Every structure is written in structure tokens, then in C-alpha cells.
Short mmCIF file of C-alpha atoms in Angstrom, two decimals:
data_model
loop_
_atom_site.label_atom_id
_atom_site.label_comp_id
_atom_site.label_asym_id
_atom_site.label_seq_id
_atom_site.Cartn_x
_atom_site.Cartn_y
_atom_site.Cartn_z
CA MET A 1 -22.54 14.35 21.74
CA LYS A 2 -19.64 12.20 23.70
CA SER A 3 -16.91 14.83 25.10
CA ASN A 4 -13.50 14.37 24.50
CA LYS A 5 -10.69 16.64 26.82
CA HIS A 6 -8.89 17.68 23.66
CA ASN A 7 -11.72 19.22 21.91
CA GLY A 8 -10.70 21.83 24.32
CA GLY A 9 -15.13 22.93 25.10
CA PHE A 10 -15.86 22.97 21.07
CA ARG A 11 -18.36 20.68 19.60
CA VAL A 12 -19.66 20.13 16.23
CA PRO A 13 -23.79 19.57 14.95
CA GLU A 14 -25.33 16.16 15.25
CA ASN A 15 -23.68 13.67 12.77
CA TYR A 16 -21.21 15.74 11.23
CA PHE A 17 -18.74 13.50 10.48
CA GLU A 18 -21.41 10.90 9.67
CA GLY A 19 -21.94 12.94 6.12
CA PHE A 20 -18.78 14.29 6.01
CA ALA A 21 -17.51 12.39 3.29
CA ASP A 22 -19.84 12.81 0.60
CA ARG A 23 -19.85 16.21 1.56
CA ILE A 24 -16.43 16.44 0.25
CA LYS A 25 -17.34 14.30 -2.19
CA ASP A 26 -20.20 17.04 -3.57
CA ARG A 27 -17.63 20.49 -3.04
CA LEU A 28 -15.02 17.87 -4.82
CA GLN A 29 -17.68 17.45 -8.06
CA ALA A 30 -18.39 21.34 -8.36
CA SER A 31 -15.02 22.24 -8.40
CA GLY A 32 -14.28 20.16 -11.02
CA GLY A 33 -16.33 22.49 -13.88
CA ALA A 34 -18.26 19.84 -15.79
CA GLY A 35 -18.29 17.11 -12.52
CA LEU A 36 -15.85 15.23 -10.63
CA PRO A 37 -16.28 11.18 -12.25
CA GLU A 38 -17.87 8.81 -10.69
CA GLU A 39 -16.30 5.77 -12.63
CA THR A 40 -11.96 5.35 -12.96
CA GLY A 41 -12.38 4.99 -17.29
CA PHE A 42 -9.96 1.83 -17.39
CA ARG A 43 -11.54 -1.31 -19.32
CA VAL A 44 -10.34 -3.98 -19.38
CA PRO A 45 -10.15 -6.60 -23.07
CA GLY A 46 -12.95 -8.69 -23.83
CA GLY A 47 -13.38 -11.59 -21.30
CA TYR A 48 -10.69 -10.86 -19.24
CA PHE A 49 -12.57 -12.26 -16.14
CA GLU A 50 -14.09 -14.81 -17.40
CA ASN A 51 -10.38 -16.54 -18.99
CA PHE A 52 -8.14 -15.70 -15.80
CA GLN A 53 -8.90 -18.16 -13.90
CA ASP A 54 -8.14 -20.49 -16.42
CA ARG A 55 -4.32 -18.55 -16.87
CA LEU A 56 -3.91 -18.19 -13.83
CA THR A 57 -4.47 -22.19 -12.88
CA GLN A 58 -2.20 -23.47 -16.34
CA ARG A 59 0.71 -20.78 -14.54
CA LEU A 60 0.49 -22.57 -11.12
CA ALA A 61 0.17 -25.87 -12.45
CA GLY A 62 3.81 -24.62 -13.84
CA GLU A 63 4.58 -24.01 -10.65
CA GLN A 64 3.94 -27.07 -8.92
CA PRO A 65 6.82 -29.36 -9.11
CA GLY A 66 6.32 -32.54 -10.67
CA ASP A 67 2.98 -31.58 -11.96
CA SER A 68 3.17 -31.21 -15.85
CA ARG A 69 7.09 -31.01 -15.75
CA GLY A 70 8.72 -34.03 -17.55
CA LYS A 71 10.06 -36.84 -15.13
CA VAL A 72 13.78 -35.19 -14.47
CA ARG A 73 16.27 -38.59 -15.53
CA ARG A 74 19.22 -38.16 -13.32
CA LEU A 75 22.34 -38.17 -14.50
CA TRP A 76 24.80 -39.02 -12.16
CA PRO A 77 23.89 -42.53 -10.70
CA ALA A 78 23.01 -42.28 -6.88
CA ARG A 79 25.78 -43.99 -5.09
CA LEU A 80 28.42 -41.54 -7.46
CA GLY A 81 26.06 -38.35 -5.92
CA TRP A 82 26.15 -39.41 -1.88
CA THR A 83 30.14 -40.03 -2.46
CA ALA A 84 30.28 -36.66 -4.08
CA ALA A 85 28.81 -34.66 -1.00
CA ALA A 86 30.29 -36.35 1.49
CA ALA A 87 33.68 -35.00 -0.71
CA ALA A 88 31.95 -32.02 -0.73
CA ALA A 89 31.27 -31.33 2.75
CA VAL A 90 34.35 -32.77 4.09
CA ILE A 91 36.34 -30.04 1.45
CA LEU A 92 34.45 -27.06 3.22
CA LEU A 93 34.86 -28.16 6.68
CA VAL A 94 38.21 -28.32 6.38
CA THR A 95 38.73 -25.13 4.43
CA PHE A 96 35.79 -22.73 6.30
CA TRP A 97 35.74 -24.20 10.59
CA PRO A 98 38.39 -22.53 12.55
CA ALA A 99 37.05 -18.84 10.18
CA SER A 100 33.72 -19.78 11.11
CA THR A 101 33.68 -19.94 14.44
CA ALA A 102 36.38 -16.91 14.47
CA ASP A 103 34.25 -14.50 13.29
CA ALA A 104 31.02 -15.27 12.89
CA LEU A 105 29.18 -12.27 11.85
CA GLY A 106 27.03 -9.76 13.46
CA PHE A 107 25.11 -6.83 13.12
CA GLU A 108 27.66 -4.67 13.49
CA ASP A 109 29.57 -5.89 10.63
CA LEU A 110 26.74 -4.62 8.45
CA ALA A 111 28.52 -1.58 6.30
CA GLN A 112 26.98 1.75 6.91
CA THR A 113 25.66 1.58 2.68
CA GLU A 114 23.33 -1.46 3.19
CA ILE A 115 21.17 -0.43 6.13
CA GLN A 116 21.01 2.13 4.11
CA ARG A 117 20.49 0.86 1.10
CA TYR A 118 17.80 -0.78 3.17
CA LEU A 119 15.59 1.59 4.80
CA GLU A 120 15.55 3.71 1.43
CA ASP A 121 14.38 0.23 -0.35
CA ASP A 122 12.60 -1.28 2.40
CA GLY A 123 11.82 1.33 4.41
CA ASP A 124 8.32 3.45 4.59
CA ASP A 125 8.13 5.85 1.58
CA MET A 126 6.97 9.18 3.58
CA GLY A 127 8.66 11.79 4.68
CA ALA A 128 8.80 14.01 7.65
CA TYR A 129 6.65 16.53 5.68
CA GLU A 130 4.14 13.38 4.48
CA LEU A 131 3.90 12.02 7.75
CA ALA A 132 3.18 15.26 9.89
CA GLU A 133 0.78 16.51 7.28
CA SER A 134 -0.78 12.62 7.67
CA LEU A 135 -1.04 12.42 10.85
CA PRO A 136 -4.32 14.31 13.30
CA LEU A 137 -2.64 16.74 16.17
CA GLU A 138 -5.32 15.59 18.42
CA GLU A 139 -3.27 12.13 17.99
CA ILE A 140 0.21 13.53 19.12
CA ALA A 141 0.58 13.65 22.23
CA LEU A 142 3.26 16.12 24.00
CA SER A 143 5.07 12.61 25.40
CA ASP A 144 5.37 10.96 21.48
CA VAL A 145 8.12 13.87 21.32
CA LEU A 146 9.96 14.23 24.44
CA GLU A 147 11.29 11.42 25.94
CA SER A 148 10.83 12.86 29.62
CA LEU A 149 8.69 15.84 30.25
CA PRO A 150 10.16 19.14 31.78
CA GLU A 151 9.73 20.21 35.35
CA GLU A 152 6.84 23.22 35.46
CA ASP A 153 9.91 25.00 37.14
CA GLN A 154 12.40 24.16 34.31
CA ILE A 155 10.03 25.38 31.54
CA LEU A 156 9.28 29.41 33.84
CA ASP A 157 13.20 29.12 33.87
CA TYR A 158 13.63 27.94 30.09
CA LEU A 159 10.67 31.02 29.64
CA ASN A 160 13.12 33.60 31.32
CA GLN A 161 15.79 32.96 30.18
CA ASP A 162 14.26 33.08 26.13
CA SER A 163 12.76 36.36 27.04
CA GLU A 164 15.04 38.76 24.76
CA THR A 165 15.59 35.76 22.28
CA VAL A 166 11.75 36.26 22.07
CA ASP A 167 11.06 39.88 22.19
CA GLU A 168 13.47 40.01 19.09
CA LEU A 169 11.24 38.44 17.53
CA TYR A 170 8.57 40.74 17.60
CA TRP A 171 10.67 44.01 17.69
CA ASN A 172 12.48 45.69 14.08
CA GLY A 173 15.77 46.67 14.91
CA ASP A 174 14.51 50.04 13.86
CA GLU A 175 12.71 50.38 16.10
CA MET B 1 -19.22 -21.16 11.15
CA SER B 2 -19.38 -18.69 8.87
CA ASN B 3 -18.73 -18.55 4.80
CA GLU B 4 -15.56 -16.99 5.31
CA ALA B 5 -14.52 -19.09 7.88
CA ASP B 6 -15.28 -22.52 6.15
CA LEU B 7 -13.85 -20.53 2.86
CA ILE B 8 -10.93 -20.87 4.62
CA ALA B 9 -11.21 -24.68 6.12
CA ARG B 10 -11.75 -25.27 2.68
CA LEU B 11 -8.01 -23.28 1.14
CA GLN B 12 -6.52 -25.36 4.63
CA ASP B 13 -7.43 -28.05 3.53
CA PRO B 14 -5.44 -30.88 0.89
CA SER B 15 -8.21 -32.29 -0.59
CA ARG B 16 -10.29 -29.54 -1.01
CA LYS B 17 -8.25 -26.59 -1.68
CA GLU B 18 -8.66 -26.68 -5.52
CA ALA B 19 -11.86 -25.90 -5.57
CA ALA B 20 -11.69 -24.03 -2.15
CA PHE B 21 -9.25 -21.74 -4.64
CA ARG B 22 -11.88 -21.39 -7.84
CA THR B 23 -14.31 -19.68 -5.39
CA LEU B 24 -11.92 -17.76 -3.88
CA LEU B 25 -10.42 -16.51 -7.57
CA ALA B 26 -14.70 -16.14 -8.81
CA GLU B 27 -15.64 -14.20 -5.57
CA TYR B 28 -12.01 -11.94 -5.09
CA GLN B 29 -10.18 -11.82 -8.56
CA GLU B 30 -12.60 -8.26 -10.26
CA ARG B 31 -12.46 -7.03 -6.61
CA LEU B 32 -8.54 -7.14 -6.20
CA TYR B 33 -8.18 -6.13 -9.78
CA TRP B 34 -9.41 -2.60 -10.02
CA GLN B 35 -7.52 -2.17 -6.61
CA ILE B 36 -4.48 -2.98 -8.35
CA ARG B 37 -5.40 -1.07 -11.60
CA ARG B 38 -6.22 2.05 -9.78
CA MET B 39 -2.69 1.61 -8.45
CA VAL B 40 -1.00 0.65 -11.37
CA ILE B 41 -2.81 2.18 -14.39
CA SER B 42 -2.00 -0.68 -16.92
CA HIS B 43 -3.82 -3.32 -17.43
CA ASP B 44 -0.99 -5.50 -18.60
CA ASP B 45 0.61 -4.28 -15.46
CA ALA B 46 -2.36 -5.40 -13.50
CA ASP B 47 -2.63 -8.58 -14.93
CA ASP B 48 0.47 -9.49 -14.45
CA VAL B 49 0.53 -7.83 -10.30
CA LEU B 50 -2.86 -10.49 -10.54
CA GLN B 51 -0.95 -13.09 -11.31
CA ASN B 52 1.42 -12.52 -9.18
CA THR B 53 -0.99 -12.15 -5.57
CA PHE B 54 -3.02 -15.36 -6.48
CA ILE B 55 -0.26 -17.48 -6.25
CA LYS B 56 1.35 -16.28 -3.98
CA ILE B 57 -2.29 -16.14 -1.90
CA TYR B 58 -2.61 -19.56 -2.77
CA LYS B 59 0.89 -20.77 -1.71
CA HIS B 60 0.94 -19.00 1.99
CA ILE B 61 -2.86 -19.41 2.09
CA GLY B 62 -2.07 -21.83 5.09
CA THR B 63 0.18 -19.54 6.97
CA PHE B 64 -3.28 -17.77 7.85
CA LYS B 65 -4.31 -17.36 10.79
CA GLY B 66 -7.23 -15.77 10.64
CA GLU B 67 -6.59 -12.59 12.44
CA SER B 68 -8.10 -10.39 10.42
CA LYS B 69 -10.45 -10.55 7.77
CA LEU B 70 -9.41 -12.13 4.38
CA HIS B 71 -9.89 -9.47 2.61
CA SER B 72 -7.57 -7.43 4.27
CA TRP B 73 -5.38 -9.92 3.76
CA MET B 74 -5.51 -10.43 -0.07
CA TYR B 75 -5.63 -7.08 0.23
CA ARG B 76 -2.56 -6.27 1.90
CA ILE B 77 -0.52 -8.83 -0.72
CA ALA B 78 -1.93 -7.18 -3.80
CA ALA B 79 -0.67 -3.59 -2.76
CA ASN B 80 3.22 -5.21 -1.45
CA GLU B 81 2.84 -6.79 -4.84
CA ALA B 82 1.67 -3.86 -6.30
CA LEU B 83 4.20 -1.41 -4.78
CA SER B 84 6.99 -3.30 -4.84
CA PHE B 85 6.26 -3.91 -9.14
CA MET B 86 5.77 0.02 -9.51
CA LYS B 87 9.49 0.51 -7.46
CA LYS B 88 11.28 -1.82 -9.78
CA ARG B 89 9.08 -0.86 -12.71
CA SER B 90 10.70 3.72 -11.18
CA ARG B 91 13.90 1.52 -10.82
CA ARG B 92 14.59 0.16 -14.04
CA LEU B 93 13.84 3.43 -15.93
CA GLY B 94 15.54 5.73 -13.89
CA VAL B 95 12.36 7.92 -12.53
CA SER B 96 11.01 8.45 -8.89
CA ASP B 97 7.97 7.12 -7.76
CA GLU B 98 6.41 10.79 -8.61
CA GLY B 99 7.56 11.02 -12.53
CA LEU B 100 6.50 6.74 -12.73
CA GLN B 101 3.07 7.72 -11.76
CA GLU B 102 2.78 11.36 -13.89
CA TYR B 103 4.98 9.07 -16.93
CA LEU B 104 1.86 6.57 -16.76
CA VAL B 105 -1.31 8.74 -16.27
CA SER B 106 0.27 10.61 -20.11
CA ASN B 107 0.10 7.62 -21.12
CA LEU B 108 -3.09 6.50 -20.30
CA GLU B 109 -4.90 9.13 -23.72
CA ALA B 110 -2.93 6.41 -25.95
CA ASP B 111 -4.40 3.55 -23.75
CA PRO B 112 -6.69 0.95 -25.18
CA TYR B 113 -8.15 0.29 -22.25
CA PHE B 114 -8.55 3.67 -21.03
CA ASP B 115 -11.88 5.41 -22.48
CA GLY B 116 -12.46 8.14 -20.14
CA ASP B 117 -13.52 11.78 -21.08
CA LYS B 118 -11.15 14.62 -20.26
CA ALA B 119 -12.58 14.83 -16.71
CA GLN B 120 -11.25 11.33 -16.21
CA LEU B 121 -8.03 12.06 -17.75
CA GLN B 122 -8.02 15.39 -15.21
CA LEU B 123 -8.55 13.05 -11.90
CA GLN B 124 -5.56 10.39 -13.17
CA ARG B 125 -3.16 13.55 -13.71
CA ALA B 126 -4.40 15.31 -9.84
CA LEU B 127 -4.08 11.36 -8.23
CA ALA B 128 -1.04 10.85 -10.08
CA ARG B 129 0.76 13.80 -8.18
CA LEU B 130 -0.46 12.95 -4.99
CA PRO B 131 1.46 11.11 -2.35
CA ASP B 132 1.39 6.62 -2.35
CA LYS B 133 -0.59 6.53 0.92
CA GLN B 134 -3.24 9.23 -0.51
CA ARG B 135 -3.58 8.21 -3.02
CA GLU B 136 -4.20 4.81 -2.09
CA VAL B 137 -6.91 6.12 0.52
CA PHE B 138 -8.68 8.53 -1.57
CA ASN B 139 -9.22 5.42 -4.19
CA LEU B 140 -10.51 3.50 -1.56
CA LYS B 141 -13.09 6.41 -0.03
CA TYR B 142 -14.10 7.97 -3.41
CA PHE B 143 -13.94 4.62 -6.32
CA ASP B 144 -14.60 2.03 -3.67
CA GLU B 145 -17.23 3.96 -0.92
CA MET B 146 -15.44 1.93 1.65
CA LYS B 147 -16.03 2.29 5.20
CA TYR B 148 -12.86 4.41 7.49
CA GLU B 149 -13.17 1.18 10.03
CA GLU B 150 -12.41 -0.43 6.95
CA MET B 151 -9.99 0.77 5.97
CA SER B 152 -8.25 1.34 8.84
CA GLU B 153 -8.02 -2.55 9.18
CA LEU B 154 -7.51 -2.86 5.94
CA LEU B 155 -3.79 -0.22 5.51
CA ASP B 156 -3.36 -0.65 9.71
CA THR B 157 -4.06 2.69 10.59
CA SER B 158 -6.37 4.50 12.53
CA VAL B 159 -9.74 6.05 11.70
CA GLY B 160 -8.10 9.93 12.59
CA ALA B 161 -5.03 9.67 10.45
CA LEU B 162 -7.11 8.24 7.28
CA LYS B 163 -9.89 11.38 7.28
CA ALA B 164 -6.82 14.03 7.05
CA SER B 165 -4.91 11.34 4.41
CA TYR B 166 -8.28 11.60 2.51
CA HIS B 167 -9.13 15.25 3.59
CA LEU B 168 -5.14 16.77 2.18
CA ALA B 169 -5.85 14.81 -0.74
CA VAL B 170 -9.27 16.16 -1.64
CA LYS B 171 -7.86 19.43 -1.08
CA LYS B 172 -4.72 18.73 -3.21
CA ILE B 173 -7.17 17.20 -6.07
CA GLU B 174 -9.83 20.51 -5.68
CA SER B 175 -6.35 22.94 -5.68
CA TYR B 176 -5.14 21.17 -8.94
CA LEU B 177 -8.37 20.80 -11.35
CA LYS B 178 -8.86 24.49 -10.46
CA GLU B 179 -5.52 26.02 -11.57
CA ILE B 180 -5.53 23.87 -14.75
CA ASN B 181 -9.40 25.04 -16.07
CA ALA B 182 -9.39 28.54 -14.75
#
């Protein structure tokens, strides 16, 4: 078996991990009293999968522009439409041109609450505890949590400075 | 050219897209349905999410670059659709994500499309108490018997983290079942 420096010299029996999932499954089934079910118990209505394709095709046809919708009749003649569009464009340009160049919105203009809402709504739902729970220790290196690794001297200084604090942890006040 | 590569090529060719999409549906609809169903619990919700998933697939298949397997790409769309569906539902009901799962499972006994026995109901109750990620990993491993390597590509998570999640999920289910059967 390939040795790994993180294993600290420990070894596991041959093919230990290959059968691991099955062993857990067996143990889980044994713990469920009558045995853990192999199936979920969910059912579908009769003919559901046979008809799904047709139902989806109908829905897709409804969403395709021009496929099944009736012909759209113009409310305004084409020339009048262009005139109205040009007039609207001129009004918008005159109204908003100076403001849009002077006050372009940037990331810093986002309200704090908007950012928080985005993170709450769209961020990963895993909390710090769950995240720590789900990450195996062997995948985390000290460099992942520290920006720069401390020098050996700094570690020794720290241990010497804080030795009294450590003693407090081991000795009760009444001793 | 492999079967999958050929299917993708046909899906991305406008003249052959319709026929290829029917092949895609026939091949994947059931697999994706059960993966969605285990996330959203009720059949009607699973049907909605499955339809939305395939509509997204149809509209965006042109952007599929083939950097992952087709099923992985479709599964991620399905999982995102299911999760956002559940989030909208929990907001509408004013409950947490965990609260929604427990609410859905509590309705299972009256669900006409659930005929599970006591053990199956207990397992669903135990699953409802797990965090989303652990439940997802458990479902893929236990019910789909998916290999960790395949799951790793599907969920974009390392094999080590998946094993840890599955192990934790099993421990929690085991302890819940012991507690209620004591």
C-alpha cells in the first residue's frame, strides 16, 4: 500500500477502503431493527414516465416564440413606432446624460444589506461547524489557516510567555 | 465518436436537436426524476422541477462545452433547480430549510405516491434531519450506489470530503434510529 506522510506510519488492512461503504451499509441496516430499507418507498402515478416526454414537448412548444402562438398584430404602424422610439431616446438622453457620466455606480455603492442578503440567499448553506465537520483533517494544512507560518523562535517565545496560562488550565485554585 | 459525444453533437445541431432531445429524455428522465424526488419529497414538486430542469437543458445545451460528463452537467442543473425551488418554498412558508424538510416528511404518510413501510418512513425522517450536503451524498451513495469518484465530479468535491460526509450522515442516521427504536 502506498505510504503517505500524513499517516504517521499507520497502515490499514489491504482493501480496507474498498469495502468500507458496504460495511457501513450493513451496520446501518443492522441498527434499524427490522433492517434499513433498500428503497425509498416513493411511487409515481401510472404512465408518468411514458407521458412525460409529450407533456414536456407541449410546454416547450408553448415557450418557443412563434411556434404555437397566434400571429401578433401591430398596434402601431411601423413608421409611427420608429418616430416614437426616436423621440423617447432623445428625451432619455437629455434627461439622464449628465447624471450617468458623473455618478456611475460602482461596487462600493452597494448597500451593506444588499451584500448580506446576496450572501444569505446565494451563498453556500454550510455553516462554519458543518464545514469543519465535512472537511477531513488530512486535507487541511496549517498554511490554509495562517497567512504566513511562524518562525521556530516565535513559537518558542509564545510557549514560554504563555506557560503560566497553560498551568492555570491544569491546576485548580484550591491545590 | 462515443455515444455521448454523438448525442451532444446532435443536440447542438439545430436540424437534429428535436430528435436528439427525445433520445436524451428517454435516457435520463427517470434517473434525474428520482434524484430530484429524493430532494423535494413530493411527486408534484418533483414533476415541476424535472420539467424546469429539462427546459433549461434544452435552452442551454448549445453552451455545453463537454468539460464534464453530460449527466454531471444535467445533475447540477437539476440540483440547483431543486434547491432554489425548496428555498422559495421555505421562504413562502416562513420556515427554515430544515423545518421545510421535516414538514414535507411529516406529510408523507398521507401522500398517495408514497407507499413506504415504517422503516422507510423512519429513514426519510432521519434524512430530513441531515444538512443538505450530507443528505445529498447519502442519497447518491446509498440509493444510487454511486462511486465516490463519479460523485466527486458531480458535486465538485474531493473524494475525502465525500467519504467524511457519508460517514457523518450514516452516524447521524444510526443514532436517530437507535433513539427512536429504543
